[in-house]
Short mmCIF file of C-alpha atoms in Angstrom, two decimals:
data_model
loop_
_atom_site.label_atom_id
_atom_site.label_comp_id
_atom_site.label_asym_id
_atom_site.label_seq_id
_atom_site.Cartn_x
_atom_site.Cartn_y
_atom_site.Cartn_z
CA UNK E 1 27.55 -65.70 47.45
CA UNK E 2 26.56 -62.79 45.70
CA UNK E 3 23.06 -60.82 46.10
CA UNK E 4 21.44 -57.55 45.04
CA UNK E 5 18.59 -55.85 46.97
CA UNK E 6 17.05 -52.87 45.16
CA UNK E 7 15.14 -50.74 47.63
CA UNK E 8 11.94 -49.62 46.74
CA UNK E 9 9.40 -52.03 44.25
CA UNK E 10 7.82 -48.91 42.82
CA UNK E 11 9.09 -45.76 42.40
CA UNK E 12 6.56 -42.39 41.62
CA UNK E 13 7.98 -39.19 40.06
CA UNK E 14 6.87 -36.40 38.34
CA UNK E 15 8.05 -35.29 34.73
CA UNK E 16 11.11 -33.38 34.59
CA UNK E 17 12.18 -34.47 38.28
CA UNK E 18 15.58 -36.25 39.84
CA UNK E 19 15.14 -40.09 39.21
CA UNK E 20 16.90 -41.66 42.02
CA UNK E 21 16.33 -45.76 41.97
CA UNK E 22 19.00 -47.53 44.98
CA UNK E 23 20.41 -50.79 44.73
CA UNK E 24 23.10 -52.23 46.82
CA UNK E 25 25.16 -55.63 46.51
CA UNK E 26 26.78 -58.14 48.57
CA UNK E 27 29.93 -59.94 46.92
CA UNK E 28 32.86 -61.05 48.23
CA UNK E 29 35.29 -59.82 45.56
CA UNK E 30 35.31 -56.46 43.39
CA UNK E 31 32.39 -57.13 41.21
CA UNK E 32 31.03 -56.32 38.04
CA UNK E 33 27.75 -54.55 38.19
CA UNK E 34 24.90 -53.37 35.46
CA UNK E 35 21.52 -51.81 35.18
CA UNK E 36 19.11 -52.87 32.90
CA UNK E 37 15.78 -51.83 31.80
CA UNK E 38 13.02 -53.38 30.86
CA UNK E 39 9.59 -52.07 28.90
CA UNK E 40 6.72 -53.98 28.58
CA UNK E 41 6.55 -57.29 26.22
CA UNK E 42 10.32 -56.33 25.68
CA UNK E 43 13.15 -58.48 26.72
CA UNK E 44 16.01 -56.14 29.27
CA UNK E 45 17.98 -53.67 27.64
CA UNK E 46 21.48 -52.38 28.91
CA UNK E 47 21.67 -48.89 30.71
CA UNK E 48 25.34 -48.74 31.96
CA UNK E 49 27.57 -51.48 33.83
CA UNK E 50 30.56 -50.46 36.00
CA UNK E 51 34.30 -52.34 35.54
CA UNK E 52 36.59 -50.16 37.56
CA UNK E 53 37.45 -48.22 35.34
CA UNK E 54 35.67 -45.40 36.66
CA UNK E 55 33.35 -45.05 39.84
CA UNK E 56 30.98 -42.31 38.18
CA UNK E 57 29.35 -44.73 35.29
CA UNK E 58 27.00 -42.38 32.32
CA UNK E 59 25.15 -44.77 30.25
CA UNK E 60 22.13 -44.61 27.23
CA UNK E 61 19.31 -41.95 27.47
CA UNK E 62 20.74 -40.02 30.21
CA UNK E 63 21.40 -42.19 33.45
CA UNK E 64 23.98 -42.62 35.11
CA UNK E 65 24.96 -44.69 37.69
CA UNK E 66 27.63 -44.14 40.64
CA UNK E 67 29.86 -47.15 42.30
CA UNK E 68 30.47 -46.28 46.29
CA UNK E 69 32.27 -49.49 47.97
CA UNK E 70 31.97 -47.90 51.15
CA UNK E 71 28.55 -48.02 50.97
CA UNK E 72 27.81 -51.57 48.70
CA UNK E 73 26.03 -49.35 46.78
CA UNK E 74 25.23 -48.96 42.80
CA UNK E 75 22.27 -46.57 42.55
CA UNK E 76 21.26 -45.41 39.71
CA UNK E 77 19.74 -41.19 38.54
CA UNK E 78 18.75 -39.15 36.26
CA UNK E 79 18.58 -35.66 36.64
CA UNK E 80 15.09 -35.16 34.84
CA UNK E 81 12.95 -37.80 34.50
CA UNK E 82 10.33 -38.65 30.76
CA UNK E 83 7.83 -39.78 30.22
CA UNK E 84 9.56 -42.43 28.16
CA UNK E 85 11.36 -43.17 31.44
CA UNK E 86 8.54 -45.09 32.82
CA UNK E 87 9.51 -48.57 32.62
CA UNK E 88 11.15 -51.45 35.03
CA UNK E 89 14.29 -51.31 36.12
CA UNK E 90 16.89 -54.18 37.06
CA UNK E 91 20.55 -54.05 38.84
CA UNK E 92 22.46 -56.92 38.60
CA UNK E 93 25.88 -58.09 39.87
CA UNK E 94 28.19 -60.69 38.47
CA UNK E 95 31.64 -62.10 39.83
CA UNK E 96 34.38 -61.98 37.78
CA UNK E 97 35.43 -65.44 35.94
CA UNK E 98 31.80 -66.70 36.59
CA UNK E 99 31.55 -66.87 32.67
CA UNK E 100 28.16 -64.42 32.60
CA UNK E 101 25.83 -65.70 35.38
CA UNK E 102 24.53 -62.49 36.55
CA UNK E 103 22.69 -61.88 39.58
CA UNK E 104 19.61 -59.83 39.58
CA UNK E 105 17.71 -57.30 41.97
CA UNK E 106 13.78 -57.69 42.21
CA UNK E 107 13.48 -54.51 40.15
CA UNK E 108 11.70 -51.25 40.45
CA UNK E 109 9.18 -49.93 38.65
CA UNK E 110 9.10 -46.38 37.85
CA UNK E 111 6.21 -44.44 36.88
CA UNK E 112 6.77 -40.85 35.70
CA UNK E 113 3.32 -38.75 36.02
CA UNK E 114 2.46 -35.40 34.14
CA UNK X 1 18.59 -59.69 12.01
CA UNK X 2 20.60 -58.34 14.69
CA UNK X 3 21.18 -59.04 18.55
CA UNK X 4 18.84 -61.95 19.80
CA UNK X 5 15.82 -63.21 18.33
CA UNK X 6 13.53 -65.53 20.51
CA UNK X 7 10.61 -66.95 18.96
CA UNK X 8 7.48 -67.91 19.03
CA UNK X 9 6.62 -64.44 21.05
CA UNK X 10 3.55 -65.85 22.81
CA UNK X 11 2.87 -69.46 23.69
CA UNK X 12 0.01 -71.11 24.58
CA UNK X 13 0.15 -75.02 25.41
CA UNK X 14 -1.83 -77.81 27.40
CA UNK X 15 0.19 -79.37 29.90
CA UNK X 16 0.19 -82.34 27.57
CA UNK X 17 1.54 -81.00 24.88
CA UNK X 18 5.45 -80.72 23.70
CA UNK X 19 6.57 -77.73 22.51
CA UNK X 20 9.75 -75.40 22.02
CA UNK X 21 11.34 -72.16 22.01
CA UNK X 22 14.16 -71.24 20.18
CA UNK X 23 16.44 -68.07 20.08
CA UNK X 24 18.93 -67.21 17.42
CA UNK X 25 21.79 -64.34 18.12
CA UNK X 26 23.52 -62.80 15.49
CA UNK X 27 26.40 -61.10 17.89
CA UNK X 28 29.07 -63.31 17.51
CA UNK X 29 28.82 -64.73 21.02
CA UNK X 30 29.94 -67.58 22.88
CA UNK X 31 27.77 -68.38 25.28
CA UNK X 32 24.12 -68.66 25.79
CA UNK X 33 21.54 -68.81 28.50
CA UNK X 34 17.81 -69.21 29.37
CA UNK X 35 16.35 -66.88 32.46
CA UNK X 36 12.80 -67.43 33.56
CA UNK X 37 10.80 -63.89 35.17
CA UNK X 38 7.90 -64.67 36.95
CA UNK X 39 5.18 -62.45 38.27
CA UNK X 40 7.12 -60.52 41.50
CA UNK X 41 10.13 -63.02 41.42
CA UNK X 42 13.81 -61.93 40.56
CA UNK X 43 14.92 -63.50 37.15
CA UNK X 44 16.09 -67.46 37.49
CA UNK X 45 18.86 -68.45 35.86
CA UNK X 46 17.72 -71.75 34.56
CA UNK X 47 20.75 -72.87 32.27
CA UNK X 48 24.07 -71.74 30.73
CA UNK X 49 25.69 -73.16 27.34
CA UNK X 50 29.34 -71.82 27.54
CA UNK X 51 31.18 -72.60 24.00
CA UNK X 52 28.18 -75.07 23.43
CA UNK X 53 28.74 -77.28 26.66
CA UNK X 54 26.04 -76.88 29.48
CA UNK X 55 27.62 -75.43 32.77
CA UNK X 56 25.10 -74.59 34.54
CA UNK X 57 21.99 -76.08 35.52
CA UNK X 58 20.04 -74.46 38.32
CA UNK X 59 17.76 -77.23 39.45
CA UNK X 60 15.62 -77.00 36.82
CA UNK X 61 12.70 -79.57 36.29
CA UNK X 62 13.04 -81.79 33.45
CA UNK X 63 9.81 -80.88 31.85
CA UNK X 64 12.38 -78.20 30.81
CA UNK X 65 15.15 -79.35 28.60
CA UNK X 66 17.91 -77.50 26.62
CA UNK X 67 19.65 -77.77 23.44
CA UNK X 68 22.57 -75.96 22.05
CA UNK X 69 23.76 -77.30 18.65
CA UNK X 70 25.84 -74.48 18.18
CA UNK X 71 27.30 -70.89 19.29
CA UNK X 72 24.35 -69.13 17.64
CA UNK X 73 21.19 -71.39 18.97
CA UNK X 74 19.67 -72.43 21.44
CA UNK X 75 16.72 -74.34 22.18
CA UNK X 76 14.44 -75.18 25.07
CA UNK X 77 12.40 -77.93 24.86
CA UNK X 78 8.71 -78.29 26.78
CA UNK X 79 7.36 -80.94 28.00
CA UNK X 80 4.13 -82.13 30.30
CA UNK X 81 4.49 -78.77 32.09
CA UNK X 82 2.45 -77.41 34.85
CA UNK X 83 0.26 -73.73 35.51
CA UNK X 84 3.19 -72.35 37.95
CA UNK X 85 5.36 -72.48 34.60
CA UNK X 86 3.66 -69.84 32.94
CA UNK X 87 6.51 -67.01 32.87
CA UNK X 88 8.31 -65.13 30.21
CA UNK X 89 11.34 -66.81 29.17
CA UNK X 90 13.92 -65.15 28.28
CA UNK X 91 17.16 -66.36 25.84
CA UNK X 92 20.50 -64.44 26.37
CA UNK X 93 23.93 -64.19 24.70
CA UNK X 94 27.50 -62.85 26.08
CA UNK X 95 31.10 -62.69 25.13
CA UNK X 96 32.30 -65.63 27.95
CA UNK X 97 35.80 -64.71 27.73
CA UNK X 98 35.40 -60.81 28.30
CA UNK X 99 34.93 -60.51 32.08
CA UNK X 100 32.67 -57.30 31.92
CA UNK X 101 31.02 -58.52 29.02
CA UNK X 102 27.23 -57.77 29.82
CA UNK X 103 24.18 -59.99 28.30
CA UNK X 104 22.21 -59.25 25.37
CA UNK X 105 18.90 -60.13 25.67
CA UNK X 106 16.35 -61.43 23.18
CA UNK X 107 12.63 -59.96 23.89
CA UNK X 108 11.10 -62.92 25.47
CA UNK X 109 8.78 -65.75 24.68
CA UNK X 110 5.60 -64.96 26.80
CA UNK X 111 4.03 -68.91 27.77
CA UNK X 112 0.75 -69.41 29.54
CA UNK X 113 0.43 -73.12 30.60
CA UNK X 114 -3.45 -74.36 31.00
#
């Protein structure tokens, strides 16, 4: 069975710092693996997703996103965070050949201050 | 119209009453699903419509019933539900025979059961 644990519910930072938000994953194969976001009333919105092809993953509005197997791990930065940053953010994980059941994290929420 | 449309965006419906939601995706898509995100839950898969057959059905209730009449809609029909059903529901397409092929997702019908 697959599973994704984002650490941390809420995440604080301050304008124009490192956004750093961790999520790791349990699969028993390679997976596939994606960050979404979310804003409010607004349905989830792809950042980035990760398909071997490369471990270092750069998706929309300036994340990125970095694939370590040694570690399970998936997290996701940016190296200076907006305002327009502030939203909630989801990892998920899906198996290859499971059609497109995905497997979500519990998401953090970031708030970016002044 | 482009990428998923749900609709209505807000519900509001006795637990007597019958009601549905519907999304629409203009992508070109082959398979469909309905998540439902609760208040400090992950998202729950509730079904999956893979080239218009239902593979997946995660124990849903059936107050809650599906329809997919084709590659481009799906419905998901209400009925007699309870409070602890309030949730945004979200509709979502993907390309089933791409591996990596992420979901699209529509921005969410927002019901309130009372």
């Amino acid at each position: 069975a697959q599973s994704v644990t984002q650490l941390g519910s809420h995440v604080s930072v301050s304008e124009g710092a490192l956004v750093l938000l961790r999520c790791n994953y349990s699969s028993s194969v390679p997976p596939y693996l994606f960050w979404y976001v979310q804003y409010p009333n607004q349905g989830l919105q792809l950042l980035l997703k990760y398909t071997s092809a490369a471990t270092l993953v750069k998706g929309i509005n300036g994340f990125e996103a970095e694939f370590k197997k040694s570690e399970t791990s998936f997290h996701l930065t940016k190296p200076s965070a907006h305002m327009s940053d502030a939203a909630e953010y989801f990892c998920a994980v899906k198996k290859a050949t499971s059609y497109g059941k995905l497997t979500f994290g519990q998401g953090t929420i970031l708030t970016v201050h002044p | 119209e482009t990428g998923v449309t749900q609709t209505p965006r807000h519900l509001v419906m006795g637990m007597t009453n019958k009601k549905s939601l519907k999304c629409e995706q203009h992508l070109g898509h082959n398979a469909m699903y309905w998540y439902k995100q609760s208040a400090k839950k992950p998202l729950e898969l509730m079904f999956v419509y893979s080239l218009e057959e239902r593979v997946e059905n995660n124990s849903v209730p059936s107050r809650f019933s599906p329809e997919c009449p084709n590659s481009s809609h799906l419905f998901l029909h209400l009925h007699t539900l309870q409070p602890e059903d309030s949730a945004l529901y979200l509709c979502a397409s993907s390309q089933v025979t791409e591996d990596n092929s992420p979901l699209h997702f529509g921005n969410g019908t927002r019901l309130t059961v009372t």
